[in-house]
Amino acid sequence: MAWYSKQKKVPQTAATPAAPPAEPTKKGEGLWNKCDGCGEVVYRADLEANWNVCPRCGHHEMMPVRRRFEMLFDPGSFQELDVELTPQDPLGFVDAKKYKDRLKSTFKATGLRDAFISGLCTIGGREVSVGSFAFEFMGGSMGSVVGEKVARVIDRAYERKIPCIVFSSTGGARMQEGIYSLMQMAKTSAALNRFRKVRKPYISVMLHPTTGGVAASFAWLGDVVIAEPKALIGFAGPRVIEQTIREKLPPGFQRSEFLLEHGMIDAIVPRLELKDRLAQLLGLLG
Ligand SMILES: [Zn+2]
């Protein structure tokens, strides 16, 4: 006997209308939000007023890049630069759809040209060269444009002799740009090496998640490396590591708390305290 048998289709008539397809509820939409930390349902306006930190349990939801700037920089001080950089398709890459089409549709959905925004701002009155990943753009993946923008953030800090801060939230290199993506690791690391000469701080802030080629290059090369609570940070994913070393990984592996305990990062700073902490660090080191 067969394991599966074909079910007979019930013909639809006017008397038995088909049930409406369940509306897919996207995260980040609707009036209410179910917290991934405590499972409580929170009014979205309350969550957003609290910078996407759950008012019940303190769980950090992801936050769009522009909101982060609004939260951390002195009001009106951010000047966006490098806006002319737009991604190309050097390999003519096609997966489920053409890379070119994917770029177009992501631009339409997010209003962003690529997964990184860079510029100058002040924090606590001090000028800083800054840049941040936008996870909402193709999972914050790093292609040629992102790498170039990161390098420019660092180079501007070098030229002006000011501190620089990069906020990372990324899945790693952008596979659609192949080797061009991987080359960004060397390019940004080389820019940081030059920046060392001006003896100003480079603060790397790792948000959830920071993985792959970004974690393996400039994100972990900060003079000070800060992470948000419970952020996933690492190079390869836990499944790949387990299969490679054939050992069970300890609980909490690759989370901020585990990494702090093992000396891989310098501090865990809750989002609501980040602006003060950055201003303090800039005051001490800048
Ligand atoms: Zn919660």
Tab-separated table of C-alpha atoms and ligand atoms in Angstrom:
chain	number	residue	atom	x	y	z
A	1	MET	CA	0.000	0.000	0.000
A	2	ALA	CA	1.212	3.463	-0.835
A	3	TRP	CA	2.317	5.760	1.983
A	4	TYR	CA	0.600	8.712	0.416
A	5	SER	CA	-2.515	8.852	-1.613
A	6	LYS	CA	-3.717	11.678	-3.751
A	7	GLN	CA	-6.562	13.562	-2.144
A	8	LYS	CA	-9.535	14.312	-4.262
A	9	LYS	CA	-9.992	17.976	-5.036
A	10	VAL	CA	-13.305	19.326	-3.795
A	11	PRO	CA	-14.823	21.407	-6.580
A	12	GLN	CA	-15.390	25.017	-5.534
A	13	THR	CA	-18.856	26.344	-6.009
A	14	ALA	CA	-20.433	29.665	-5.170
A	15	ALA	CA	-21.967	28.053	-2.073
A	16	THR	CA	-18.607	26.904	-0.723
A	17	PRO	CA	-16.194	29.757	-1.298
A	18	ALA	CA	-12.530	29.027	-0.798
A	19	ALA	CA	-11.151	30.216	2.506
A	20	PRO	CA	-9.175	33.415	2.000
A	21	PRO	CA	-5.437	32.756	2.002
A	22	ALA	CA	-3.925	33.489	5.396
A	23	GLU	CA	-2.322	36.921	5.235
A	24	PRO	CA	1.377	36.452	5.818
A	25	THR	CA	2.235	38.635	8.773
A	26	LYS	CA	5.618	40.147	8.195
A	27	LYS	CA	7.810	41.086	11.141
A	28	GLY	CA	7.818	44.855	11.455
A	29	GLU	CA	4.265	45.370	10.263
A	30	GLY	CA	0.933	45.686	12.000
A	31	LEU	CA	-0.182	47.316	15.231
A	32	TRP	CA	1.147	44.637	17.542
A	33	ASN	CA	4.453	42.869	17.862
A	34	LYS	CA	5.129	39.524	19.482
A	35	CYS	CA	8.421	39.775	21.356
A	36	ASP	CA	11.014	37.144	20.422
A	37	GLY	CA	12.423	37.414	23.952
A	38	CYS	CA	9.442	36.999	26.289
A	39	GLY	CA	6.645	36.080	23.872
A	40	GLU	CA	4.483	38.947	25.132
A	41	VAL	CA	2.465	40.927	22.639
A	42	VAL	CA	3.501	44.568	22.777
A	43	TYR	CA	1.856	47.574	21.145
A	44	ARG	CA	4.168	48.489	18.260
A	45	ALA	CA	4.090	52.217	19.016
A	46	ASP	CA	5.370	51.493	22.548
A	47	LEU	CA	8.117	49.302	21.161
A	48	GLU	CA	9.202	51.922	18.650
A	49	ALA	CA	9.088	54.701	21.236
A	50	ASN	CA	11.523	52.567	23.246
A	51	TRP	CA	13.919	52.258	20.255
A	52	ASN	CA	12.753	48.700	19.475
A	53	VAL	CA	13.753	47.414	22.921
A	54	CYS	CA	10.969	45.342	24.510
A	55	PRO	CA	9.558	47.351	27.452
A	56	ARG	CA	8.742	44.060	29.236
A	57	CYS	CA	11.977	42.053	29.011
A	58	GLY	CA	14.581	44.289	27.362
A	59	HIS	CA	14.898	42.122	24.249
A	60	HIS	CA	16.540	44.060	21.401
A	61	GLU	CA	14.531	43.884	18.189
A	62	MET	CA	16.271	44.925	14.991
A	63	MET	CA	16.151	48.620	14.187
A	64	PRO	CA	16.241	50.320	10.768
A	65	VAL	CA	19.481	52.138	10.102
A	66	ARG	CA	17.976	55.665	9.957
A	67	ARG	CA	16.332	55.203	13.362
A	68	ARG	CA	19.676	54.175	14.798
A	69	PHE	CA	21.247	57.385	13.532
A	70	GLU	CA	18.387	59.433	14.952
A	71	MET	CA	18.946	57.764	18.313
A	72	LEU	CA	22.726	58.033	18.538
A	73	PHE	CA	23.864	61.163	16.741
A	74	ASP	CA	23.476	64.761	17.884
A	75	PRO	CA	20.209	66.025	16.338
A	76	GLY	CA	20.667	67.327	12.802
A	77	SER	CA	24.410	66.629	12.771
A	78	PHE	CA	24.451	63.711	10.336
A	79	GLN	CA	25.660	64.514	6.848
A	80	GLU	CA	25.344	61.590	4.484
A	81	LEU	CA	28.199	61.084	2.006
A	82	ASP	CA	29.142	58.622	-0.748
A	83	VAL	CA	25.539	58.584	-1.991
A	84	GLU	CA	26.736	58.336	-5.580
A	85	LEU	CA	27.979	54.762	-5.085
A	86	THR	CA	25.605	52.194	-6.548
A	87	PRO	CA	26.154	48.453	-6.904
A	88	GLN	CA	27.118	46.856	-10.215
A	89	ASP	CA	26.709	43.289	-11.352
A	90	PRO	CA	30.260	42.318	-12.355
A	91	LEU	CA	29.510	38.595	-12.678
A	92	GLY	CA	26.087	38.822	-14.313
A	93	PHE	CA	24.937	36.687	-11.394
A	94	VAL	CA	21.648	34.817	-11.419
A	95	ASP	CA	20.244	32.725	-8.565
A	96	ALA	CA	16.514	32.487	-7.898
A	97	LYS	CA	16.406	35.757	-9.823
A	98	LYS	CA	18.861	38.085	-11.513
A	99	TYR	CA	21.101	40.034	-9.139
A	100	LYS	CA	20.241	43.203	-11.083
A	101	ASP	CA	16.513	42.635	-10.509
A	102	ARG	CA	17.112	41.823	-6.856
A	103	LEU	CA	18.949	45.129	-6.428
A	104	LYS	CA	16.118	47.010	-8.107
A	105	SER	CA	13.378	45.443	-5.997
A	106	THR	CA	15.349	45.906	-2.758
A	107	PHE	CA	15.906	49.564	-3.611
A	108	LYS	CA	12.182	49.927	-4.199
A	109	ALA	CA	11.323	48.269	-0.876
A	110	THR	CA	13.908	50.006	1.317
A	111	GLY	CA	14.793	53.254	-0.471
A	112	LEU	CA	18.447	52.311	0.014
A	113	ARG	CA	21.030	51.981	-2.784
A	114	ASP	CA	23.064	49.402	-0.889
A	115	ALA	CA	23.473	47.892	2.565
A	116	PHE	CA	25.589	50.660	4.072
A	117	ILE	CA	25.168	54.336	4.933
A	118	SER	CA	28.189	56.508	5.617
A	119	GLY	CA	28.927	60.095	6.521
A	120	LEU	CA	29.985	62.519	9.214
A	121	CYS	CA	28.199	63.393	12.430
A	122	THR	CA	28.812	64.586	15.947
A	123	ILE	CA	28.247	62.559	19.109
A	124	GLY	CA	28.388	64.504	22.343
A	125	GLY	CA	29.685	67.450	20.295
A	126	ARG	CA	32.670	65.538	18.832
A	127	GLU	CA	33.063	65.042	15.103
A	128	VAL	CA	33.101	61.390	14.059
A	129	SER	CA	33.341	59.583	10.739
A	130	VAL	CA	30.571	56.994	10.858
A	131	GLY	CA	28.977	54.229	8.887
A	132	SER	CA	26.352	51.626	9.510
A	133	PHE	CA	25.112	48.496	7.851
A	134	ALA	CA	21.462	48.355	6.869
A	135	PHE	CA	20.388	44.778	7.539
A	136	GLU	CA	17.118	45.481	5.766
A	137	PHE	CA	19.051	45.609	2.465
A	138	MET	CA	19.822	42.007	1.402
A	139	GLY	CA	20.685	40.931	4.943
A	140	GLY	CA	23.350	43.618	5.240
A	141	SER	CA	25.613	41.660	2.907
A	142	MET	CA	28.952	43.192	1.934
A	143	GLY	CA	29.655	43.681	-1.756
A	144	SER	CA	31.963	46.143	-3.512
A	145	VAL	CA	29.896	49.217	-2.610
A	146	VAL	CA	29.687	48.346	1.080
A	147	GLY	CA	33.426	47.645	1.193
A	148	GLU	CA	34.216	50.918	-0.573
A	149	LYS	CA	31.982	52.861	1.809
A	150	VAL	CA	33.577	51.255	4.878
A	151	ALA	CA	37.028	52.089	3.509
A	152	ARG	CA	35.909	55.685	2.878
A	153	VAL	CA	34.615	56.004	6.472
A	154	ILE	CA	38.054	54.971	7.684
A	155	ASP	CA	39.929	57.112	5.133
A	156	ARG	CA	37.898	60.207	6.033
A	157	ALA	CA	38.733	59.664	9.681
A	158	TYR	CA	42.406	59.354	8.648
A	159	GLU	CA	42.375	62.567	6.612
A	160	ARG	CA	40.529	64.611	9.234
A	161	LYS	CA	42.302	62.959	12.156
A	162	ILE	CA	39.041	62.166	13.902
A	163	PRO	CA	37.646	58.969	15.467
A	164	CYS	CA	35.538	56.554	13.465
A	165	ILE	CA	32.682	54.251	14.372
A	166	VAL	CA	31.214	51.415	12.301
A	167	PHE	CA	27.969	49.660	13.247
A	168	SER	CA	27.831	46.151	11.812
A	169	SER	CA	24.730	44.076	11.248
A	170	THR	CA	25.340	41.624	8.475
A	171	GLY	CA	25.276	38.081	7.247
A	172	GLY	CA	28.744	38.536	5.708
A	173	ALA	CA	30.006	38.734	2.145
A	174	ARG	CA	27.505	39.105	-0.719
A	175	MET	CA	27.635	35.883	-2.693
A	176	GLN	CA	26.232	37.564	-5.808
A	177	GLU	CA	29.518	39.464	-6.176
A	178	GLY	CA	31.761	36.452	-5.549
A	179	ILE	CA	35.455	37.218	-5.120
A	180	TYR	CA	34.791	40.973	-5.352
A	181	SER	CA	33.016	40.682	-1.999
A	182	LEU	CA	35.836	38.750	-0.384
A	183	MET	CA	38.372	41.338	-1.527
A	184	GLN	CA	36.581	43.934	0.622
A	185	MET	CA	37.945	42.202	3.719
A	186	ALA	CA	41.538	42.963	2.711
A	187	LYS	CA	40.681	46.459	1.469
A	188	THR	CA	38.987	47.581	4.697
A	189	SER	CA	41.639	45.966	6.895
A	190	ALA	CA	44.362	47.782	4.930
A	191	ALA	CA	42.502	51.092	5.396
A	192	LEU	CA	42.420	50.450	9.153
A	193	ASN	CA	46.130	49.710	9.181
A	194	ARG	CA	46.783	53.155	7.683
A	195	PHE	CA	44.322	54.789	10.094
A	196	ARG	CA	46.370	53.462	13.054
A	197	LYS	CA	48.990	56.136	12.293
A	198	VAL	CA	46.736	59.040	13.346
A	199	ARG	CA	46.236	57.426	16.765
A	200	LYS	CA	42.522	58.090	16.987
A	201	PRO	CA	40.074	55.429	18.136
A	202	TYR	CA	38.142	53.126	15.854
A	203	ILE	CA	35.083	51.848	17.699
A	204	SER	CA	33.353	48.816	16.248
A	205	VAL	CA	29.768	48.220	17.352
A	206	MET	CA	28.499	44.732	16.588
A	207	LEU	CA	24.751	44.454	16.337
A	208	HIS	CA	22.663	41.342	15.881
A	209	PRO	CA	23.835	39.534	13.787
A	210	THR	CA	27.466	40.173	12.796
A	211	THR	CA	28.824	37.173	10.946
A	212	GLY	CA	30.933	36.017	8.011
A	213	GLY	CA	33.509	38.154	6.247
A	214	VAL	CA	32.587	41.312	8.148
A	215	ALA	CA	33.209	39.700	11.541
A	216	ALA	CA	36.404	38.227	10.084
A	217	SER	CA	37.758	41.636	9.059
A	218	PHE	CA	37.113	45.210	10.198
A	219	ALA	CA	34.303	44.487	12.692
A	220	TRP	CA	36.685	42.617	14.960
A	221	LEU	CA	39.616	44.964	14.395
A	222	GLY	CA	38.180	47.768	16.539
A	223	ASP	CA	40.321	49.453	19.184
A	224	VAL	CA	37.164	49.032	21.213
A	225	VAL	CA	34.681	46.323	20.261
A	226	ILE	CA	31.191	46.773	21.661
A	227	ALA	CA	28.234	44.432	21.180
A	228	GLU	CA	24.526	44.656	21.819
A	229	PRO	CA	23.098	42.144	24.312
A	230	LYS	CA	22.500	38.628	22.970
A	231	ALA	CA	23.776	39.516	19.490
A	232	LEU	CA	24.849	36.595	17.316
A	233	ILE	CA	28.489	37.200	16.442
A	234	GLY	CA	30.867	34.833	14.705
A	235	PHE	CA	32.393	33.711	11.438
A	236	ALA	CA	30.776	30.433	10.390
A	237	GLY	CA	27.429	29.271	11.755
A	238	PRO	CA	27.265	26.770	14.648
A	239	ARG	CA	26.084	23.891	12.440
A	240	VAL	CA	29.102	24.203	10.138
A	241	ILE	CA	31.485	24.348	13.117
A	242	GLU	CA	29.899	21.312	14.759
A	243	GLN	CA	30.227	19.332	11.572
A	244	THR	CA	33.861	20.380	11.155
A	245	ILE	CA	35.169	19.784	14.676
A	246	ARG	CA	32.672	16.985	15.444
A	247	GLU	CA	31.943	18.299	18.911
A	248	LYS	CA	28.844	19.669	20.555
A	249	LEU	CA	29.107	23.418	21.073
A	250	PRO	CA	28.545	24.923	24.536
A	251	PRO	CA	25.256	26.730	25.244
A	252	GLY	CA	25.200	30.414	24.339
A	253	PHE	CA	28.070	29.916	21.876
A	254	GLN	CA	28.532	32.936	19.544
A	255	ARG	CA	26.335	35.215	21.632
A	256	SER	CA	27.695	38.499	23.055
A	257	GLU	CA	27.660	37.237	26.655
A	258	PHE	CA	29.709	34.142	25.775
A	259	LEU	CA	32.173	36.214	23.751
A	260	LEU	CA	32.650	38.751	26.541
A	261	GLU	CA	33.333	35.953	29.009
A	262	HIS	CA	35.982	34.565	26.648
A	263	GLY	CA	37.692	37.882	25.980
A	264	MET	CA	36.563	38.267	22.364
A	265	ILE	CA	34.798	41.615	22.829
A	266	ASP	CA	35.328	44.513	25.237
A	267	ALA	CA	31.831	45.358	26.419
A	268	ILE	CA	28.144	44.649	26.052
A	269	VAL	CA	26.182	47.873	25.986
A	270	PRO	CA	22.362	47.921	25.989
A	271	ARG	CA	20.984	50.015	23.158
A	272	LEU	CA	19.457	52.654	25.415
A	273	GLU	CA	22.864	53.325	27.005
A	274	LEU	CA	24.882	53.286	23.789
A	275	LYS	CA	24.861	57.005	23.030
A	276	ASP	CA	26.214	57.924	26.470
A	277	ARG	CA	28.809	55.180	26.312
A	278	LEU	CA	30.030	56.253	22.874
A	279	ALA	CA	30.246	59.883	23.992
A	280	GLN	CA	32.199	58.782	27.046
A	281	LEU	CA	34.621	56.673	24.995
A	282	LEU	CA	35.152	59.492	22.499
A	283	GLY	CA	35.864	61.834	25.412
A	284	LEU	CA	38.441	59.435	26.875
A	285	LEU	CA	40.131	58.286	23.678
A	286	GLY	CA	39.280	60.844	20.991
B	1	ZN	ZN	9.969	40.958	25.550
